[in-house]
Coordinates of C-alpha atoms in Angstrom, one line a residue:
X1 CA 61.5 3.9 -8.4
X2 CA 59.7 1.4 -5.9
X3 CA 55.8 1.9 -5.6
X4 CA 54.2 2.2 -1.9
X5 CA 52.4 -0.6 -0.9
X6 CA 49.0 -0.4 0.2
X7 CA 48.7 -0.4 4.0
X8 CA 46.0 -2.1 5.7
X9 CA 45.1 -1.2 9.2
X10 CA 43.1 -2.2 12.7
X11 CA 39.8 -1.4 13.1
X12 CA 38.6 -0.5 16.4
X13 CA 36.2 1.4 18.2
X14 CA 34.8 3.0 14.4
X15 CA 38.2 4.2 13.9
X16 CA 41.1 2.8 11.5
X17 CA 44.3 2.6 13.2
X18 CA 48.5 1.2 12.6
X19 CA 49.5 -1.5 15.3
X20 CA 50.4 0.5 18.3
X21 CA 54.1 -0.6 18.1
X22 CA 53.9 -0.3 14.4
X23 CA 54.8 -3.7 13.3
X24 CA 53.2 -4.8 9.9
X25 CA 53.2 -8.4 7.6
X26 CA 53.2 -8.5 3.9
X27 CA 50.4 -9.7 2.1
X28 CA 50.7 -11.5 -1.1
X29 CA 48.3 -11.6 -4.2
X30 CA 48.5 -15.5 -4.4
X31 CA 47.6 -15.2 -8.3
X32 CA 50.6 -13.1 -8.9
X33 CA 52.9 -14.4 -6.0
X34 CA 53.8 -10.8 -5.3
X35 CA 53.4 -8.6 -2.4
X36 CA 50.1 -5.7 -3.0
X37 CA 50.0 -4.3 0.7
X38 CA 51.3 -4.3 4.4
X39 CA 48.8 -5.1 7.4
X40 CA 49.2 -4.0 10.6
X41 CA 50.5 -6.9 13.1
X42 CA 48.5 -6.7 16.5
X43 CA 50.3 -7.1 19.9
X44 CA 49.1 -7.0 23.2
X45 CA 48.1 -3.2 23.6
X46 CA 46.1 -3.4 19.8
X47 CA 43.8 -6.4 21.5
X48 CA 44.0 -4.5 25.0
X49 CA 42.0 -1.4 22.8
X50 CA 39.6 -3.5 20.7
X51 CA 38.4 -5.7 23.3
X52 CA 37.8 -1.9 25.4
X53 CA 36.2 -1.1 22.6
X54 CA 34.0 -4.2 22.1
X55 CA 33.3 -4.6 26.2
X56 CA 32.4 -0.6 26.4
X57 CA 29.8 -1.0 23.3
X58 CA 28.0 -4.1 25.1
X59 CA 25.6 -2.9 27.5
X60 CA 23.5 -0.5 25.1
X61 CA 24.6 -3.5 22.2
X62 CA 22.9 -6.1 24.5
X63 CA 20.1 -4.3 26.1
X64 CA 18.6 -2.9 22.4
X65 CA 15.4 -4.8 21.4
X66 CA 16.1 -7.3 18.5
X67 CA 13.8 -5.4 16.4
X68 CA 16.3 -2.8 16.5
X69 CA 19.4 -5.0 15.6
X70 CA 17.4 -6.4 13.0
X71 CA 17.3 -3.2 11.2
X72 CA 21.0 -2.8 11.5
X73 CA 21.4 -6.4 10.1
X74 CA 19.7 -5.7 7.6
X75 CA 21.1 -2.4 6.5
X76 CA 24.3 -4.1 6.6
X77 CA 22.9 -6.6 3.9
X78 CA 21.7 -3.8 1.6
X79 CA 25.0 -2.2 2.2
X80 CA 27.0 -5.4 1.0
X81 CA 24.7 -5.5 -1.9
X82 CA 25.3 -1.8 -2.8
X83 CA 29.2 -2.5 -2.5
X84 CA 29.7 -5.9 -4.1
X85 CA 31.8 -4.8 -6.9
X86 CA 34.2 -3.3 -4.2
X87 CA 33.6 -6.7 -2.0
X88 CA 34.5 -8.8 -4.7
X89 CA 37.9 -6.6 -5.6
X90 CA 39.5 -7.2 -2.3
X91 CA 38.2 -10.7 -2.1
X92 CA 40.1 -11.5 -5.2
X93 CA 43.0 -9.5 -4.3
X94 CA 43.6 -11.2 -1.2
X95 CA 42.8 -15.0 -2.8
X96 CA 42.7 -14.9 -6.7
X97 CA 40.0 -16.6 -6.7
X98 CA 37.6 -16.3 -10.5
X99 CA 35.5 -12.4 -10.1
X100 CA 32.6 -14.3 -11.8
X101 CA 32.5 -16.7 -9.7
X102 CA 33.0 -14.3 -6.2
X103 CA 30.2 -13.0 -7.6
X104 CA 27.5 -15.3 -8.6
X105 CA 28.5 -18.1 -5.5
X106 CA 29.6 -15.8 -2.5
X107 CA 28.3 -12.1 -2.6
X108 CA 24.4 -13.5 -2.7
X109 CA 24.7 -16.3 0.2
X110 CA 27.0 -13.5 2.1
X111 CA 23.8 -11.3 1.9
X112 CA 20.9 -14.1 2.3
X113 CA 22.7 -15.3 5.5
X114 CA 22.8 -12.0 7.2
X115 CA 19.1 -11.6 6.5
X116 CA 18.5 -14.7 8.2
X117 CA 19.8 -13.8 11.4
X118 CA 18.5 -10.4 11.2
X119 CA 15.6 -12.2 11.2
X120 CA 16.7 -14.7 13.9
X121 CA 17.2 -12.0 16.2
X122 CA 13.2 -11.6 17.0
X123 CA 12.6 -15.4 17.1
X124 CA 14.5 -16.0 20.9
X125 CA 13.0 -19.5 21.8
X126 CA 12.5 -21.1 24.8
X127 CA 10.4 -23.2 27.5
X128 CA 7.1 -21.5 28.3
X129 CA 7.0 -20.3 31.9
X130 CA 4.9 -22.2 33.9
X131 CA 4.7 -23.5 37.5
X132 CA 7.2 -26.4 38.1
X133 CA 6.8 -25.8 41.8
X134 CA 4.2 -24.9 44.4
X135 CA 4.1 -21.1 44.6
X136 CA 6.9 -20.7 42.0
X137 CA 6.4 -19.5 39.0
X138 CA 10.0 -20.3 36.6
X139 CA 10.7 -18.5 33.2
X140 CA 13.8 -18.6 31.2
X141 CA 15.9 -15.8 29.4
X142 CA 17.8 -16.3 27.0
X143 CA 20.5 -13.6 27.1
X144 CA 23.7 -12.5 24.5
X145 CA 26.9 -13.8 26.0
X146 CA 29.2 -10.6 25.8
X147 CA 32.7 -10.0 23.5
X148 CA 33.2 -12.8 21.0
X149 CA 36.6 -12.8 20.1
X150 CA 36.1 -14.8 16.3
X151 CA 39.3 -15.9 14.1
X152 CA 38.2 -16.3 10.6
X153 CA 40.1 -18.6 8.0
X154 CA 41.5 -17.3 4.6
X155 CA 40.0 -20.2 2.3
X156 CA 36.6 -18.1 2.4
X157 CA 37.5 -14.6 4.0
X158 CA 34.2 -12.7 3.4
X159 CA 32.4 -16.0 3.7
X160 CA 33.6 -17.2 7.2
X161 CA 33.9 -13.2 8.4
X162 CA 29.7 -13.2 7.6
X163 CA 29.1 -16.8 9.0
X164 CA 30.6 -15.2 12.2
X165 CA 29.5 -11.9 12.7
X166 CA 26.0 -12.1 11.8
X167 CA 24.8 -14.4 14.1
X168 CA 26.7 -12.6 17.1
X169 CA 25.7 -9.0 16.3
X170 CA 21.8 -10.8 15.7
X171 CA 22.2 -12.3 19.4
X172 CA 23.2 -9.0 20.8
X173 CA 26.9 -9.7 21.2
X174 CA 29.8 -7.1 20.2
X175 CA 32.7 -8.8 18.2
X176 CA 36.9 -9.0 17.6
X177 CA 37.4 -10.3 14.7
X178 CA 40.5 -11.4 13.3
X179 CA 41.1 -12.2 9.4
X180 CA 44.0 -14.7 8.4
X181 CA 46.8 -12.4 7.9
X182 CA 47.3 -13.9 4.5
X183 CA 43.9 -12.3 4.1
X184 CA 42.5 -9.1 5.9
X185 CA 41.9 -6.7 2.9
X186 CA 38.2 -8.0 2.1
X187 CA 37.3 -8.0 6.1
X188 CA 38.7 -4.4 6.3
X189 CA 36.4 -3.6 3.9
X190 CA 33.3 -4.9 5.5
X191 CA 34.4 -3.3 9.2
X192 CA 34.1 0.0 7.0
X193 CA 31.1 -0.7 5.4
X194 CA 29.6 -2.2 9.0
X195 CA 31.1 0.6 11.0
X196 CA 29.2 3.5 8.7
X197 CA 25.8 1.2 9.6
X198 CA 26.1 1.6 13.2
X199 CA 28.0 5.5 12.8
X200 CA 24.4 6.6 10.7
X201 CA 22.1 4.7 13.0
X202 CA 23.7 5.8 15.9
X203 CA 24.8 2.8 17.8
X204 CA 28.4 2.2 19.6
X205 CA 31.4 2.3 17.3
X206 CA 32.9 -0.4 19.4
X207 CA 30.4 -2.7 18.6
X208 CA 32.7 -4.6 15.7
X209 CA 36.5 -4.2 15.2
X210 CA 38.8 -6.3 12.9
X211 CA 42.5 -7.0 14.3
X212 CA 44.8 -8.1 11.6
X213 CA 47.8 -10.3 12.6
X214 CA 49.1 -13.8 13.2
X215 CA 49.0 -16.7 15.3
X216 CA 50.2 -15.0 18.2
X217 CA 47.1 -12.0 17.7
X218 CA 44.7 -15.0 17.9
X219 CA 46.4 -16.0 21.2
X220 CA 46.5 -13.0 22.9
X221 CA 42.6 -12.4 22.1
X222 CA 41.2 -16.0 23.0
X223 CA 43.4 -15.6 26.4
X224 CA 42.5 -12.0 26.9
X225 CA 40.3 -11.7 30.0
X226 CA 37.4 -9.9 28.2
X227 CA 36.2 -12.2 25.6
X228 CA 32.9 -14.8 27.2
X229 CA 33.5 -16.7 24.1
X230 CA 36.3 -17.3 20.9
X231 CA 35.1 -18.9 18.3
X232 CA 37.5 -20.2 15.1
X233 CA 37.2 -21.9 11.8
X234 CA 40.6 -23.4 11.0
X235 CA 43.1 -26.2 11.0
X236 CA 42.5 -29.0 14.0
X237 CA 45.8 -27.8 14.8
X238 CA 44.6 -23.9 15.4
X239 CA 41.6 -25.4 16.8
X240 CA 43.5 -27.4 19.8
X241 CA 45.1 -24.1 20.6
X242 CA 42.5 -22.3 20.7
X243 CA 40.5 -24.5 22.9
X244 CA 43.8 -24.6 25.0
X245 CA 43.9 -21.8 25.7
X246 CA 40.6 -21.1 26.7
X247 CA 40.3 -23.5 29.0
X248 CA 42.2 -21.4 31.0
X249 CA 39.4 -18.9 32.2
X250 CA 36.6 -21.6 30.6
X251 CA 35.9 -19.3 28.1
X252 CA 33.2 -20.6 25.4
X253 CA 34.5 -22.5 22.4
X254 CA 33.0 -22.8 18.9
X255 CA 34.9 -24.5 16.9
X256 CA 34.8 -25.1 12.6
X257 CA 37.7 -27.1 11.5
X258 CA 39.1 -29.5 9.3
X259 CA 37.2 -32.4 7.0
X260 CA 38.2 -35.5 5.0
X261 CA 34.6 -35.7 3.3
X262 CA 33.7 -39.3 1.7
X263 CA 31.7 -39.5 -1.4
X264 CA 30.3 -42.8 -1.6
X265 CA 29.0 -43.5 -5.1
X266 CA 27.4 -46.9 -5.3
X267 CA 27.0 -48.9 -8.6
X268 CA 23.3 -47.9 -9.3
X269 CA 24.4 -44.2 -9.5
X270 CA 24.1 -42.3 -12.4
X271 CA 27.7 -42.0 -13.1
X272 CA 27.8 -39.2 -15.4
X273 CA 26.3 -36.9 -13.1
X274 CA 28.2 -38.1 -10.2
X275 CA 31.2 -37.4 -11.9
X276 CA 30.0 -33.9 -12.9
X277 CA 28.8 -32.7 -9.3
X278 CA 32.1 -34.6 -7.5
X279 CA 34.3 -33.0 -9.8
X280 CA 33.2 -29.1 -9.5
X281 CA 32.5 -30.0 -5.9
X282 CA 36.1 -31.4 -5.2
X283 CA 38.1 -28.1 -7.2
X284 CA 36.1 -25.5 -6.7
X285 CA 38.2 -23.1 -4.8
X286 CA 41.2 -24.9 -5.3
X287 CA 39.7 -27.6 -3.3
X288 CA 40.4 -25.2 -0.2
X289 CA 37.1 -26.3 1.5
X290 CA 36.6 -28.4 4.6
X291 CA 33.5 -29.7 2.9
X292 CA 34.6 -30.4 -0.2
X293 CA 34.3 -33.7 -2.2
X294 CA 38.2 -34.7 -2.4
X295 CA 38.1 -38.5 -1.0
X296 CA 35.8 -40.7 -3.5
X297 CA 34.7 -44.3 -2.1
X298 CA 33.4 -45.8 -5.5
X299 CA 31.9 -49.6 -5.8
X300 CA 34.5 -52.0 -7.5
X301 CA 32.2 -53.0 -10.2
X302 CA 32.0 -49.3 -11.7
X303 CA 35.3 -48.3 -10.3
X304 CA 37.4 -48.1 -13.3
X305 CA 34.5 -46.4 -15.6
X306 CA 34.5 -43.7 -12.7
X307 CA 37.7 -42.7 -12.8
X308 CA 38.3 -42.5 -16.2
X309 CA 35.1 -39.7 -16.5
X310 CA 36.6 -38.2 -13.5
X311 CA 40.0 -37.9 -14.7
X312 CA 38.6 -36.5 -18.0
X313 CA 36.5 -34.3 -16.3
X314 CA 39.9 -33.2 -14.0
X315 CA 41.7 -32.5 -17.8
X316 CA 38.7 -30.2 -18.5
X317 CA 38.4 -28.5 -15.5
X318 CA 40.7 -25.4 -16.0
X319 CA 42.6 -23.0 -13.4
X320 CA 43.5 -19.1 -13.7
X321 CA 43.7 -15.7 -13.8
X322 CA 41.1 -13.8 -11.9
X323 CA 39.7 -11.9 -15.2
X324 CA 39.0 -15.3 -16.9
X325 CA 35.6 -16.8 -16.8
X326 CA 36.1 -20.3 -18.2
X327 CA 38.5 -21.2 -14.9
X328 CA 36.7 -22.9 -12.0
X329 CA 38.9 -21.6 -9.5
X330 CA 42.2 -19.2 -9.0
X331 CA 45.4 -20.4 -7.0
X332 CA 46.5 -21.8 -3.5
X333 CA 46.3 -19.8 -1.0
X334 CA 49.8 -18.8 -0.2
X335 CA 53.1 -20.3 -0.5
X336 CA 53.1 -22.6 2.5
X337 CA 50.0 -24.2 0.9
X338 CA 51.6 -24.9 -2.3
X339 CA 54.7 -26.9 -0.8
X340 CA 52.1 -28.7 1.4
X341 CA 49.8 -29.7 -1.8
X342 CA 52.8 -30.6 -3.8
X343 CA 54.2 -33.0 -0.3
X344 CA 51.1 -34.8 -0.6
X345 CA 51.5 -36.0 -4.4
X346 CA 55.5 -36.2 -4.0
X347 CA 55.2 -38.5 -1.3
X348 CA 52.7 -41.1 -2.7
X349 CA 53.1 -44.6 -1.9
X350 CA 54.3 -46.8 -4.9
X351 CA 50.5 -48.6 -5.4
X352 CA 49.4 -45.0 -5.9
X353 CA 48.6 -43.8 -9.6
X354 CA 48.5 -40.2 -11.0
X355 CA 45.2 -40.2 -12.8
X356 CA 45.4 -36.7 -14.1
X357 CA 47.2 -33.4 -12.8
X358 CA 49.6 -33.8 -9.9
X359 CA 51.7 -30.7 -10.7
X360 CA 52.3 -26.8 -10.2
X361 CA 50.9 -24.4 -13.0
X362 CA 52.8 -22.1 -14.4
X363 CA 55.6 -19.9 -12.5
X364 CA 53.6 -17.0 -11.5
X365 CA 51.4 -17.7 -8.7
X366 CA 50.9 -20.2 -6.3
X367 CA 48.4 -22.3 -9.0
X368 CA 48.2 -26.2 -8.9
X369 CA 46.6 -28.3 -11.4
X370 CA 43.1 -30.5 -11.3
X371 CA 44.6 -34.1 -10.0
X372 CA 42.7 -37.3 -9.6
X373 CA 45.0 -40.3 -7.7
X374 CA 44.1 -43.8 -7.3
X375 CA 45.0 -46.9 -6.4
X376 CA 45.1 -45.2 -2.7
X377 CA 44.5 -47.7 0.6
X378 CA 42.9 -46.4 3.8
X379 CA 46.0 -45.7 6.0
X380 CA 47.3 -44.2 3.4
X381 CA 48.4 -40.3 4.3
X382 CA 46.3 -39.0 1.4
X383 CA 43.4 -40.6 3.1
X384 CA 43.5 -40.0 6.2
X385 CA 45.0 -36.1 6.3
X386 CA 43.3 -33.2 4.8
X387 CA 45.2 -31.9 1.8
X388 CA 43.2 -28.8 1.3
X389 CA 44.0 -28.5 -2.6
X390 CA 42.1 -29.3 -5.3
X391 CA 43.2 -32.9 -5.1
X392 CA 40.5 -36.3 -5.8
X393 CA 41.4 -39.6 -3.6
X394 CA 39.4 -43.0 -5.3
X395 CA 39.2 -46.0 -3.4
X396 CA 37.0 -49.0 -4.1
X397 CA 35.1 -50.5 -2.0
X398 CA 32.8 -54.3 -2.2
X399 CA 30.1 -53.5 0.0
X400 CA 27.8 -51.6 1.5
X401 CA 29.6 -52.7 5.3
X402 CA 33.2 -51.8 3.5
X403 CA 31.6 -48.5 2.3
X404 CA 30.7 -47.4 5.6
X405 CA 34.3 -48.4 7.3
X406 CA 36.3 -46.8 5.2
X407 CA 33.8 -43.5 4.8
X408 CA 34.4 -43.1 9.3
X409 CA 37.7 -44.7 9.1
X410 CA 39.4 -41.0 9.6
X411 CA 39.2 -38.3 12.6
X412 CA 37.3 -35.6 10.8
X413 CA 33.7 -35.5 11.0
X414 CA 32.2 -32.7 9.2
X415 CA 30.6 -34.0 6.1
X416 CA 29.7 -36.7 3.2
X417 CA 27.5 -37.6 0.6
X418 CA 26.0 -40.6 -1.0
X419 CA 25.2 -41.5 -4.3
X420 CA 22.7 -43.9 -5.0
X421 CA 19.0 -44.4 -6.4
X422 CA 18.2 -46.9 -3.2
X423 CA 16.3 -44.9 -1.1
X424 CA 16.5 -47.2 1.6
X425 CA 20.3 -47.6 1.2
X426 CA 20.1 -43.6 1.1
X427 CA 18.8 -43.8 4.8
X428 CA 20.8 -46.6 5.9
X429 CA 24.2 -44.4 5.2
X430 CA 22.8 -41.5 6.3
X431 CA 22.3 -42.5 9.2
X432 CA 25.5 -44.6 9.5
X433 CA 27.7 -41.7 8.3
X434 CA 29.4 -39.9 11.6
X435 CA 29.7 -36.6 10.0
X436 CA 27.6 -33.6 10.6
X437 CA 25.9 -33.6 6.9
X438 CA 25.3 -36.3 4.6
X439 CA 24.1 -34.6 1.1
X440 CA 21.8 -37.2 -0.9
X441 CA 23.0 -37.1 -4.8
X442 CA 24.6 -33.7 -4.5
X443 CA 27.4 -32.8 -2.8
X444 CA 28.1 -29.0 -1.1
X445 CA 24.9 -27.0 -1.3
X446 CA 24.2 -24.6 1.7
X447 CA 21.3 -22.7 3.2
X448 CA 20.8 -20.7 5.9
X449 CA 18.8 -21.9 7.4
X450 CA 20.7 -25.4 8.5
X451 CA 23.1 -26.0 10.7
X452 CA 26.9 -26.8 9.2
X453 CA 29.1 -28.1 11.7
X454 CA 30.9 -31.8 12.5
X455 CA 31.7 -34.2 14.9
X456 CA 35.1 -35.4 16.4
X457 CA 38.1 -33.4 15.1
X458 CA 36.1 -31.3 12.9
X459 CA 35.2 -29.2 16.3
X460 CA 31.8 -28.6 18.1
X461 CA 28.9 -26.1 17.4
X462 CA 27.1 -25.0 14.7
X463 CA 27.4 -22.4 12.0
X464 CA 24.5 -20.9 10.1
X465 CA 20.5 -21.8 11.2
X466 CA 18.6 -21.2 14.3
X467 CA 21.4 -23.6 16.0
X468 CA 24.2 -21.5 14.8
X469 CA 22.2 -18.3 16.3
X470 CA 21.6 -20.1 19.7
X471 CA 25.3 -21.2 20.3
X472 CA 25.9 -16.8 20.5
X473 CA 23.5 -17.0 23.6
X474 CA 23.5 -18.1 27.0
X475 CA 20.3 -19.6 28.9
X476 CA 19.1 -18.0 32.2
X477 CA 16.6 -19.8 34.5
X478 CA 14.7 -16.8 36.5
X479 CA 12.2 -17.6 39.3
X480 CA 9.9 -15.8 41.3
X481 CA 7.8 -16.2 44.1
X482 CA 4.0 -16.2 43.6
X483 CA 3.6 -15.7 47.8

């Protein structure tokens, strides 16, 4: 007797629908290893309907006052809130990660971060209007761009879904929005919950859909002729493509993607609290974070003292089941992830050292253990590539000048953190560091309202703040004739 699977479909235009040529993926409970549902696999008629659907809502999307998108923002928010049990379900269904901590560390910033934009939405900034030349009087509008066709990563589904939505719907944009298609049950779930928002305040359906599918799905909608922008947090990999492609009608690109952030933890730092903070801010999530503190620089003199705490603090740190509230965080991702996790520890140069973990968990599941590796040089691969697992790198450095070469020595930009009680060494590296954030003595806190977003091959534009609301606009210069 075999059990149906779940099946997870398209939404578009308010309505949930199978792929028009009914082709579906599995999708995989990564804690378990075993298939829970099928999702619908988009093809070219599924993003011909949802970017109908998202183009056809625009004009009465766009031309409402903000105060009026505000409230649906906002109802969304409440609406979130008032589901979060459900929210927190699917998001652990389609990741494994920890409930407790789904719901202490994403349902609240989730909910705080669309308030912000709803509040965005009535602060529209520009020049004042004035008289730049005789008889002319110049003012500028600043205007939603259209469809945003978004691609959302499956490290953070919910997380990366809000980051992207919120601010486009605040600006006055409609949306296509793609989950990972190891992940689409927990964005399903918010279209529903969005689409009965607009259904009850009687806006356009069309104003957000969800398309599940793959790589190619993500192709066809950043090189469908509809979209005015595509915006993607993922791999530097998926982020080349993506700009690729829309180069080819110059389509606007916002781009969130890969990071190798360095910790720099100089020898007046208190280590015991660096080791505490670095620790939960390298494994949380499985280290499956572009931010997340995985490549430690530490000064020589208190080199070997650190990584002793911080393997010890890697023995401690403990990964599970979903239900158990002593683990930090749940399993890889999916199976891919797991053979490219394992790659990275299997093919360690000889002067490399094991500190602690280094190995699979159990059989069921796709779960890796807390590892700490030293001994590591900068060209090393484990340096220089993004592992994405909950993996610690420690290097030692001699000197401030080393420090800062080996922290910008790689080609992702996104972020860093110092640890020091110098404040003038503080500034110094901060302003030295190339990456987009440099965190002071902590390491991974976010707020909405500043900007997250890097440099180089970490991609371009911002996510969250007033910055991350303006790159979902476009500026118009409009002048008129006093005569």
């Amino acid at each position: 007797m075999t059990t149906e699977l779940r099946r997870l479909r398209n939404y578009i235009d308010g309505e949930f629908r199978e792929a028009a040529d009914g082709r579906t993926t599995e999708v995989v409970n990564p804690a378990t290893g075993e298939e829970y549902a099928v999702a619908a696999l988009s093809g070219p008629a599924d993003v011909d309907a949802a970017m109908a659907a998202a183009q056809a809502a625009f004009p009465a999307w766009r031309d409402l006052v903000p105060a009026e998108r505000q409230k649906v923002l906002l109802k969304i928010a409440d609406a979130f809130e008032a589901r979060a049990e459900e929210l927190i379900a699917a998001e652990s269904e389609n990741t494994g990660k920890p409930l407790a901590l789904t719901r202490s560390e994403e349902i609240p910033p989730m909910v705080d971060q669309i308030r912000f934009f709803a509040g965005a939405a009535r602060m529209l900034e520009g020049r004042s209007a004035g008289e730049y030349m005789e008889g002319m009087t110049s003012i500028i509008r600043r205007e939603p761009i259209g469809v945003c066709a978004q691609v959302a990563p499956w490290n953070y589904p919910m997380m990366m879904a809000t980051w992207k939505f919120a601010p486009a719907l605040a600006a006055g944009n409609t949306v296509v929005l793609k989950p990972s298609d190891t992940t689409p049950a927990s964005t399903l779930l918010m279209a529903e919950i969005i689409g009965g928002v607009l259904e009850e305040l009687g806006h356009p359906k069309g104003v957000f859909n969800v398309l599940c599918g793959d790589r190619e799905t993500g192709r066809l909608m950043v090189e469908h002729s509809v979209p005015a922008m595509a915006s993607i947090t993922g791999s530097v990999r998926a982020g080349i493509q993506v700009a690729a492609s829309a180069s080819k009608d110059v389509k606007r690109v916002h781009l969130e993607l890969g990071g190798k952030a360095p910790v720099v933890v100089f020898e007046d730092a208190d280590i015991a609290k660096a080791v505490e903070d670095i620790s939960v801010a390298g494994f949380f999530n499985a280290g499956q974070d572009c931010t997340a503190a995985t490549r430690v620089l530490v000064h020589e003199s208190i080199h070997d003292e650190f990584v002793t705490a911080l393997a010890k603090a890697a023995a401690d740190t403990k990964t599970g089941q979903p239900d158990d509230e002593d683990v930090l965080y749940g399993p890889l991702n999916n199976a891919n992830q797991l053979q490219q996790v394992s790659g990275f520890i299997e093919r360690l140069p000889s002067h490399a050292k094991v500190e602690a973990g280094g190995h699979r968990v159990g059989e069921k599941g796709y779960f890796f253990a807390p590892t700490v590796v030293s001994g590591l040089q900068q060209d090393d691969e484990i340096i220089q590539h993004e592992v994405f697992g909950p993996v610690i790198t420690v290097q030692s450095f001699s000197d401030e000048e080393q420090a800062v070469g080996y922290a910008n020595g790689v080609e992702y930009a996104l972020a860093s953190s110092v640890w020091t009680k110098d404040h003038a060494r503080a500034m110094r590296m901060s302003k030295r560091l190339d990456f987009g954030c440099v965190w002071i003595n902590t390491h991974i806190p976010l707020v909405a309202e500043m900007p997250h977003g890097g440099f180089k091959q970490s991609g371009y534009g911002k996510d969250l703040s007033a910055y991350g609301f303006e790159d979902y606009t476009r500026i118009k210069h409009v002048m008129t004739s006093l005569g």
